[in-house]
Amino acid sequence: MNNNFNLTYIPKRPDKPRESGTTMMMDKGLSLRQIEDLIESSGDFFDIAKFGFGTAFVTKDLEEKIKLYQSAGIRPYFGGTLFELFIARNKFDDYRKLIDKFGLDLCEVSDGSIIIPHEQKLVYISKLAKDRTV
């Protein structure tokens, strides 16, 4: 991986797919064209794309965006706010089906917008961690 400056003592990052040193970027509503440009300009530098703040709920062309990230070796996932939207409506199983529908192998469990008792949060994490990274 190249950088634009002659700086010394910068450790070499492993090539993708990386097991360590992974970098996440947040998609706060990028268009397909913006994602294409981002991947072209700096896709080698990040490994994970998070659809933050529940943006997946209103994102146009969500399936195409996910496929675009995946085709570039970038693992997309839905942020915790979307998880909380499902939990607040007692729709945990529907959330799992949604993740499976889009072929996502990462997910986030959070309680930033709603109160989830710690023990219940651990149950959600345990169930989701059986077949994906939480």
Tab-separated table of N, CA and C in Angstrom, residues 6-123:
chain	number	residue	atom	x	y	z
A	6	ASN	N	6.723	10.922	2.228
A	6	ASN	CA	7.923	10.164	2.548
A	6	ASN	C	8.091	10.093	4.067
A	7	LEU	N	7.198	9.373	4.708
A	7	LEU	CA	7.266	9.219	6.154
A	7	LEU	C	7.874	7.863	6.482
A	8	THR	N	8.772	7.851	7.439
A	8	THR	CA	9.396	6.599	7.842
A	8	THR	C	8.649	6.002	9.022
A	9	TYR	N	8.933	4.760	9.285
A	9	TYR	CA	8.369	4.020	10.416
A	9	TYR	C	6.846	3.880	10.329
A	10	ILE	N	6.356	3.786	9.126
A	10	ILE	CA	4.941	3.488	8.919
A	10	ILE	C	4.856	1.985	8.653
A	11	PRO	N	4.198	1.247	9.529
A	11	PRO	CA	4.165	-0.205	9.326
A	11	PRO	C	3.419	-0.568	8.044
A	12	LYS	N	3.888	-1.620	7.397
A	12	LYS	CA	3.219	-2.109	6.188
A	12	LYS	C	1.948	-2.833	6.609
A	13	ARG	N	0.872	-2.501	5.951
A	13	ARG	CA	-0.396	-3.179	6.227
A	13	ARG	C	-0.481	-4.426	5.377
A	14	PRO	N	-1.060	-5.466	5.918
A	14	PRO	CA	-1.259	-6.662	5.098
A	14	PRO	C	-2.259	-6.371	3.982
A	15	ASP	N	-2.163	-7.143	2.920
A	15	ASP	CA	-3.113	-7.012	1.822
A	15	ASP	C	-4.468	-7.566	2.241
A	16	LYS	N	-5.494	-7.190	1.508
A	16	LYS	CA	-6.843	-7.711	1.741
A	16	LYS	C	-6.913	-9.156	1.255
A	17	PRO	N	-7.709	-9.976	1.860
A	17	PRO	CA	-8.500	-9.691	3.062
A	17	PRO	C	-7.615	-9.738	4.310
A	18	ARG	N	-7.771	-8.750	5.155
A	18	ARG	CA	-6.946	-8.623	6.357
A	18	ARG	C	-7.613	-9.310	7.545
A	19	GLU	N	-6.793	-9.948	8.349
A	19	GLU	CA	-7.262	-10.527	9.611
A	19	GLU	C	-7.029	-9.553	10.764
A	20	SER	N	-6.089	-8.638	10.581
A	20	SER	CA	-5.809	-7.639	11.610
A	20	SER	C	-5.589	-6.297	10.923
A	21	GLY	N	-5.709	-5.255	11.699
A	21	GLY	CA	-5.529	-3.922	11.139
A	21	GLY	C	-6.655	-3.494	10.224
A	22	THR	N	-7.839	-4.048	10.438
A	22	THR	CA	-8.970	-3.691	9.588
A	22	THR	C	-9.431	-2.265	9.890
A	23	THR	N	-9.916	-1.602	8.861
A	23	THR	CA	-10.358	-0.218	8.976
A	23	THR	C	-11.805	-0.110	8.511
A	24	MET	N	-12.619	0.599	9.296
A	24	MET	CA	-14.027	0.782	8.980
A	24	MET	C	-14.258	2.224	8.544
A	25	MET	N	-15.129	2.394	7.553
A	25	MET	CA	-15.588	3.729	7.175
A	25	MET	C	-17.104	3.746	7.313
A	26	MET	N	-17.649	4.925	7.541
A	26	MET	CA	-19.085	5.035	7.723
A	26	MET	C	-19.736	5.631	6.487
A	27	ASP	N	-20.706	4.907	5.966
A	27	ASP	CA	-21.517	5.376	4.847
A	27	ASP	C	-22.725	6.076	5.464
A	28	LYS	N	-22.752	7.389	5.363
A	28	LYS	CA	-23.840	8.183	5.944
A	28	LYS	C	-24.859	8.585	4.888
A	29	GLY	N	-24.915	7.816	3.800
A	29	GLY	CA	-25.870	8.117	2.745
A	29	GLY	C	-25.219	8.378	1.408
A	30	LEU	N	-24.067	7.772	1.163
A	30	LEU	CA	-23.380	7.961	-0.116
A	30	LEU	C	-24.205	7.406	-1.270
A	31	SER	N	-24.072	8.027	-2.428
A	31	SER	CA	-24.725	7.515	-3.635
A	31	SER	C	-23.864	6.407	-4.233
A	32	LEU	N	-24.426	5.674	-5.176
A	32	LEU	CA	-23.654	4.634	-5.860
A	32	LEU	C	-22.410	5.218	-6.513
A	33	ARG	N	-22.556	6.347	-7.175
A	33	ARG	CA	-21.407	6.974	-7.837
A	33	ARG	C	-20.339	7.379	-6.824
A	34	GLN	N	-20.759	7.902	-5.688
A	34	GLN	CA	-19.791	8.283	-4.656
A	34	GLN	C	-19.044	7.058	-4.122
A	35	ILE	N	-19.757	5.956	-3.982
A	35	ILE	CA	-19.100	4.724	-3.526
A	35	ILE	C	-18.101	4.247	-4.569
A	36	GLU	N	-18.489	4.283	-5.831
A	36	GLU	CA	-17.555	3.896	-6.894
A	36	GLU	C	-16.291	4.748	-6.832
A	37	ASP	N	-16.456	6.058	-6.678
A	37	ASP	CA	-15.307	6.962	-6.594
A	37	ASP	C	-14.470	6.677	-5.345
A	38	LEU	N	-15.135	6.439	-4.232
A	38	LEU	CA	-14.427	6.144	-2.989
A	38	LEU	C	-13.604	4.864	-3.116
A	39	ILE	N	-14.207	3.845	-3.697
A	39	ILE	CA	-13.495	2.578	-3.883
A	39	ILE	C	-12.301	2.774	-4.805
A	40	GLU	N	-12.498	3.528	-5.877
A	40	GLU	CA	-11.401	3.774	-6.817
A	40	GLU	C	-10.260	4.545	-6.157
A	41	SER	N	-10.596	5.549	-5.364
A	41	SER	CA	-9.557	6.412	-4.797
A	41	SER	C	-8.915	5.849	-3.537
A	42	SER	N	-9.678	5.135	-2.722
A	42	SER	CA	-9.107	4.697	-1.442
A	42	SER	C	-9.636	3.357	-0.950
A	43	GLY	N	-10.223	2.582	-1.821
A	43	GLY	CA	-10.783	1.296	-1.423
A	43	GLY	C	-9.782	0.326	-0.831
A	44	ASP	N	-8.510	0.477	-1.183
A	44	ASP	CA	-7.482	-0.399	-0.620
A	44	ASP	C	-7.230	-0.125	0.856
A	45	PHE	N	-7.689	1.014	1.350
A	45	PHE	CA	-7.381	1.413	2.714
A	45	PHE	C	-8.453	1.039	3.730
A	46	PHE	N	-9.625	0.626	3.286
A	46	PHE	CA	-10.638	0.244	4.269
A	46	PHE	C	-11.253	-1.101	3.915
A	47	ASP	N	-11.725	-1.767	4.963
A	47	ASP	CA	-12.176	-3.151	4.857
A	47	ASP	C	-13.661	-3.311	5.121
A	48	ILE	N	-14.219	-2.375	5.863
A	48	ILE	CA	-15.589	-2.494	6.348
A	48	ILE	C	-16.318	-1.179	6.094
A	49	ALA	N	-17.590	-1.285	5.663
A	49	ALA	CA	-18.429	-0.098	5.454
A	49	ALA	C	-19.684	-0.235	6.320
A	50	LYS	N	-19.871	0.723	7.194
A	50	LYS	CA	-21.015	0.723	8.098
A	50	LYS	C	-22.081	1.677	7.583
A	51	PHE	N	-23.297	1.158	7.436
A	51	PHE	CA	-24.444	2.010	7.134
A	51	PHE	C	-24.919	2.585	8.470
A	52	GLY	N	-24.464	3.787	8.793
A	52	GLY	CA	-24.706	4.362	10.107
A	52	GLY	C	-26.029	5.091	10.230
A	53	PHE	N	-26.446	5.261	11.476
A	53	PHE	CA	-27.600	6.090	11.844
A	53	PHE	C	-28.914	5.612	11.225
A	54	GLY	N	-29.029	4.337	10.925
A	54	GLY	CA	-30.254	3.819	10.326
A	54	GLY	C	-30.433	4.199	8.868
A	55	THR	N	-29.372	4.678	8.208
A	55	THR	CA	-29.498	5.123	6.814
A	55	THR	C	-29.921	3.999	5.876
A	56	ALA	N	-29.634	2.752	6.238
A	56	ALA	CA	-30.044	1.635	5.380
A	56	ALA	C	-31.559	1.612	5.206
A	57	PHE	N	-32.274	2.122	6.191
A	57	PHE	CA	-33.736	2.138	6.148
A	57	PHE	C	-34.263	2.994	5.000
A	58	VAL	N	-33.562	4.071	4.677
A	58	VAL	CA	-34.034	5.006	3.651
A	58	VAL	C	-33.124	5.065	2.424
A	59	THR	N	-32.110	4.224	2.381
A	59	THR	CA	-31.143	4.266	1.291
A	59	THR	C	-31.731	3.737	-0.007
A	60	LYS	N	-31.640	4.555	-1.037
A	60	LYS	CA	-32.033	4.129	-2.374
A	60	LYS	C	-30.966	3.155	-2.880
A	61	ASP	N	-31.387	2.149	-3.619
A	61	ASP	CA	-30.460	1.190	-4.221
A	61	ASP	C	-29.600	0.477	-3.181
A	62	LEU	N	-30.181	0.119	-2.049
A	62	LEU	CA	-29.414	-0.512	-0.976
A	62	LEU	C	-28.745	-1.806	-1.434
A	63	GLU	N	-29.483	-2.636	-2.128
A	63	GLU	CA	-28.905	-3.914	-2.569
A	63	GLU	C	-27.709	-3.692	-3.490
A	64	GLU	N	-27.816	-2.722	-4.393
A	64	GLU	CA	-26.706	-2.425	-5.302
A	64	GLU	C	-25.502	-1.877	-4.534
A	65	LYS	N	-25.756	-1.051	-3.533
A	65	LYS	CA	-24.662	-0.514	-2.721
A	65	LYS	C	-23.928	-1.640	-2.003
A	66	ILE	N	-24.681	-2.546	-1.432
A	66	ILE	CA	-24.072	-3.673	-0.721
A	66	ILE	C	-23.227	-4.501	-1.677
A	67	LYS	N	-23.772	-4.809	-2.841
A	67	LYS	CA	-23.030	-5.604	-3.829
A	67	LYS	C	-21.775	-4.878	-4.297
A	68	LEU	N	-21.856	-3.567	-4.442
A	68	LEU	CA	-20.703	-2.778	-4.869
A	68	LEU	C	-19.584	-2.870	-3.834
A	69	TYR	N	-19.922	-2.700	-2.577
A	69	TYR	CA	-18.916	-2.850	-1.523
A	69	TYR	C	-18.333	-4.266	-1.544
A	70	GLN	N	-19.203	-5.258	-1.584
A	70	GLN	CA	-18.741	-6.641	-1.537
A	70	GLN	C	-17.844	-6.986	-2.720
A	71	SER	N	-18.165	-6.470	-3.900
A	71	SER	CA	-17.348	-6.772	-5.084
A	71	SER	C	-15.945	-6.180	-4.973
A	72	ALA	N	-15.780	-5.184	-4.105
A	72	ALA	CA	-14.469	-4.562	-3.888
A	72	ALA	C	-13.754	-5.150	-2.670
A	73	GLY	N	-14.294	-6.230	-2.119
A	73	GLY	CA	-13.670	-6.843	-0.954
A	73	GLY	C	-13.905	-6.076	0.329
A	74	ILE	N	-14.966	-5.282	0.361
A	74	ILE	CA	-15.319	-4.481	1.537
A	74	ILE	C	-16.579	-5.087	2.144
A	75	ARG	N	-16.536	-5.341	3.436
A	75	ARG	CA	-17.650	-5.994	4.126
A	75	ARG	C	-18.607	-4.936	4.683
A	76	PRO	N	-19.805	-4.806	4.106
A	76	PRO	CA	-20.771	-3.837	4.629
A	76	PRO	C	-21.580	-4.428	5.782
A	77	TYR	N	-22.092	-3.545	6.612
A	77	TYR	CA	-23.006	-3.986	7.661
A	77	TYR	C	-23.898	-2.826	8.087
A	78	PHE	N	-25.022	-3.191	8.706
A	78	PHE	CA	-25.957	-2.202	9.219
A	78	PHE	C	-25.525	-1.800	10.624
A	79	GLY	N	-25.516	-0.514	10.902
A	79	GLY	CA	-25.146	-0.029	12.222
A	79	GLY	C	-26.197	-0.361	13.266
A	80	GLY	N	-25.879	-0.038	14.496
A	80	GLY	CA	-26.716	-0.411	15.618
A	80	GLY	C	-28.073	0.254	15.679
A	81	THR	N	-28.218	1.425	15.092
A	81	THR	CA	-29.515	2.099	15.139
A	81	THR	C	-30.583	1.281	14.425
A	82	LEU	N	-30.234	0.668	13.299
A	82	LEU	CA	-31.208	-0.175	12.598
A	82	LEU	C	-31.562	-1.389	13.458
A	83	PHE	N	-30.562	-1.978	14.093
A	83	PHE	CA	-30.818	-3.076	15.030
A	83	PHE	C	-31.835	-2.634	16.083
A	84	GLU	N	-31.625	-1.459	16.649
A	84	GLU	CA	-32.511	-0.956	17.696
A	84	GLU	C	-33.933	-0.709	17.189
A	85	LEU	N	-34.072	-0.263	15.940
A	85	LEU	CA	-35.409	-0.073	15.365
A	85	LEU	C	-36.188	-1.385	15.360
A	86	PHE	N	-35.509	-2.473	15.028
A	86	PHE	CA	-36.164	-3.786	15.028
A	86	PHE	C	-36.452	-4.256	16.453
A	87	ILE	N	-35.498	-4.083	17.357
A	87	ILE	CA	-35.672	-4.541	18.736
A	87	ILE	C	-36.811	-3.787	19.418
A	88	ALA	N	-36.915	-2.493	19.186
A	88	ALA	CA	-37.978	-1.688	19.798
A	88	ALA	C	-39.361	-2.157	19.358
A	89	ARG	N	-39.428	-2.845	18.236
A	89	ARG	CA	-40.694	-3.356	17.706
A	89	ARG	C	-40.832	-4.862	17.899
A	90	ASN	N	-39.941	-5.434	18.721
A	90	ASN	CA	-39.958	-6.872	19.001
A	90	ASN	C	-39.840	-7.699	17.718
A	91	LYS	N	-38.916	-7.310	16.835
A	91	LYS	CA	-38.750	-7.942	15.525
A	91	LYS	C	-37.329	-8.496	15.338
A	92	PHE	N	-36.761	-9.087	16.383
A	92	PHE	CA	-35.397	-9.601	16.297
A	92	PHE	C	-35.248	-10.632	15.183
A	93	ASP	N	-36.187	-11.556	15.066
A	93	ASP	CA	-36.092	-12.576	14.010
A	93	ASP	C	-36.143	-11.949	12.622
A	94	ASP	N	-36.945	-10.906	12.459
A	94	ASP	CA	-36.986	-10.204	11.172
A	94	ASP	C	-35.652	-9.520	10.880
A	95	TYR	N	-34.998	-9.014	11.909
A	95	TYR	CA	-33.678	-8.398	11.736
A	95	TYR	C	-32.675	-9.438	11.237
A	96	ARG	N	-32.692	-10.609	11.832
A	96	ARG	CA	-31.785	-11.683	11.388
A	96	ARG	C	-32.066	-12.060	9.934
A	97	LYS	N	-33.327	-12.144	9.580
A	97	LYS	CA	-33.685	-12.463	8.189
A	97	LYS	C	-33.196	-11.382	7.234
A	98	LEU	N	-33.281	-10.133	7.653
A	98	LEU	CA	-32.818	-9.022	6.824
A	98	LEU	C	-31.318	-9.125	6.569
A	99	ILE	N	-30.553	-9.393	7.607
A	99	ILE	CA	-29.104	-9.550	7.457
A	99	ILE	C	-28.801	-10.690	6.485
A	100	ASP	N	-29.509	-11.798	6.649
A	100	ASP	CA	-29.306	-12.947	5.759
A	100	ASP	C	-29.699	-12.618	4.325
A	101	LYS	N	-30.800	-11.898	4.159
A	101	LYS	CA	-31.271	-11.535	2.817
A	101	LYS	C	-30.194	-10.789	2.030
A	102	PHE	N	-29.468	-9.912	2.708
A	102	PHE	CA	-28.447	-9.113	2.036
A	102	PHE	C	-27.063	-9.755	2.077
A	103	GLY	N	-26.955	-10.944	2.664
A	103	GLY	CA	-25.685	-11.652	2.684
A	103	GLY	C	-24.618	-10.973	3.520
A	104	LEU	N	-25.015	-10.361	4.624
A	104	LEU	CA	-24.066	-9.650	5.476
A	104	LEU	C	-23.498	-10.597	6.531
A	105	ASP	N	-22.190	-10.544	6.721
A	105	ASP	CA	-21.555	-11.408	7.714
A	105	ASP	C	-21.099	-10.638	8.949
A	106	LEU	N	-21.434	-9.363	9.010
A	106	LEU	CA	-21.140	-8.516	10.166
A	106	LEU	C	-22.430	-7.878	10.650
A	107	CYS	N	-22.509	-7.606	11.941
A	107	CYS	CA	-23.640	-6.837	12.457
A	107	CYS	C	-23.225	-6.147	13.746
A	108	GLU	N	-24.020	-5.183	14.141
A	108	GLU	CA	-23.742	-4.406	15.347
A	108	GLU	C	-24.937	-4.474	16.281
A	109	VAL	N	-24.662	-4.687	17.544
A	109	VAL	CA	-25.679	-4.657	18.584
A	109	VAL	C	-25.378	-3.440	19.452
A	110	SER	N	-26.349	-2.556	19.581
A	110	SER	CA	-26.132	-1.350	20.378
A	110	SER	C	-27.378	-1.013	21.178
A	111	ASP	N	-27.204	-0.081	22.092
A	111	ASP	CA	-28.332	0.426	22.871
A	111	ASP	C	-28.184	1.929	23.081
A	112	GLY	N	-27.823	2.623	22.017
A	112	GLY	CA	-27.619	4.062	22.092
A	112	GLY	C	-28.891	4.880	21.978
A	113	SER	N	-29.934	4.291	21.400
A	113	SER	CA	-31.192	5.022	21.208
A	113	SER	C	-32.318	4.492	22.081
A	114	ILE	N	-32.208	3.244	22.489
A	114	ILE	CA	-33.216	2.631	23.356
A	114	ILE	C	-32.498	1.945	24.518
A	115	ILE	N	-33.246	1.634	25.536
A	115	ILE	CA	-32.679	0.916	26.680
A	115	ILE	C	-32.891	-0.574	26.465
A	116	ILE	N	-31.794	-1.308	26.466
A	116	ILE	CA	-31.841	-2.765	26.401
A	116	ILE	C	-31.099	-3.265	27.634
A	117	PRO	N	-31.763	-4.026	28.498
A	117	PRO	CA	-31.058	-4.558	29.666
A	117	PRO	C	-29.811	-5.334	29.231
A	118	HIS	N	-28.752	-5.204	30.002
A	118	HIS	CA	-27.468	-5.799	29.633
A	118	HIS	C	-27.588	-7.300	29.355
A	119	GLU	N	-28.305	-8.013	30.202
A	119	GLU	CA	-28.447	-9.464	30.005
A	119	GLU	C	-29.145	-9.775	28.683
A	120	GLN	N	-30.144	-8.986	28.317
A	120	GLN	CA	-30.836	-9.206	27.042
A	120	GLN	C	-29.919	-8.889	25.872
A	121	LYS	N	-29.124	-7.851	26.022
A	121	LYS	CA	-28.160	-7.497	24.977
A	121	LYS	C	-27.188	-8.653	24.745
A	122	LEU	N	-26.747	-9.291	25.817
A	122	LEU	CA	-25.852	-10.443	25.694
A	122	LEU	C	-26.525	-11.604	24.967
A	123	VAL	N	-27.819	-11.775	25.182
A	123	VAL	CA	-28.564	-12.826	24.472
A	123	VAL	C	-28.569	-12.537	22.975
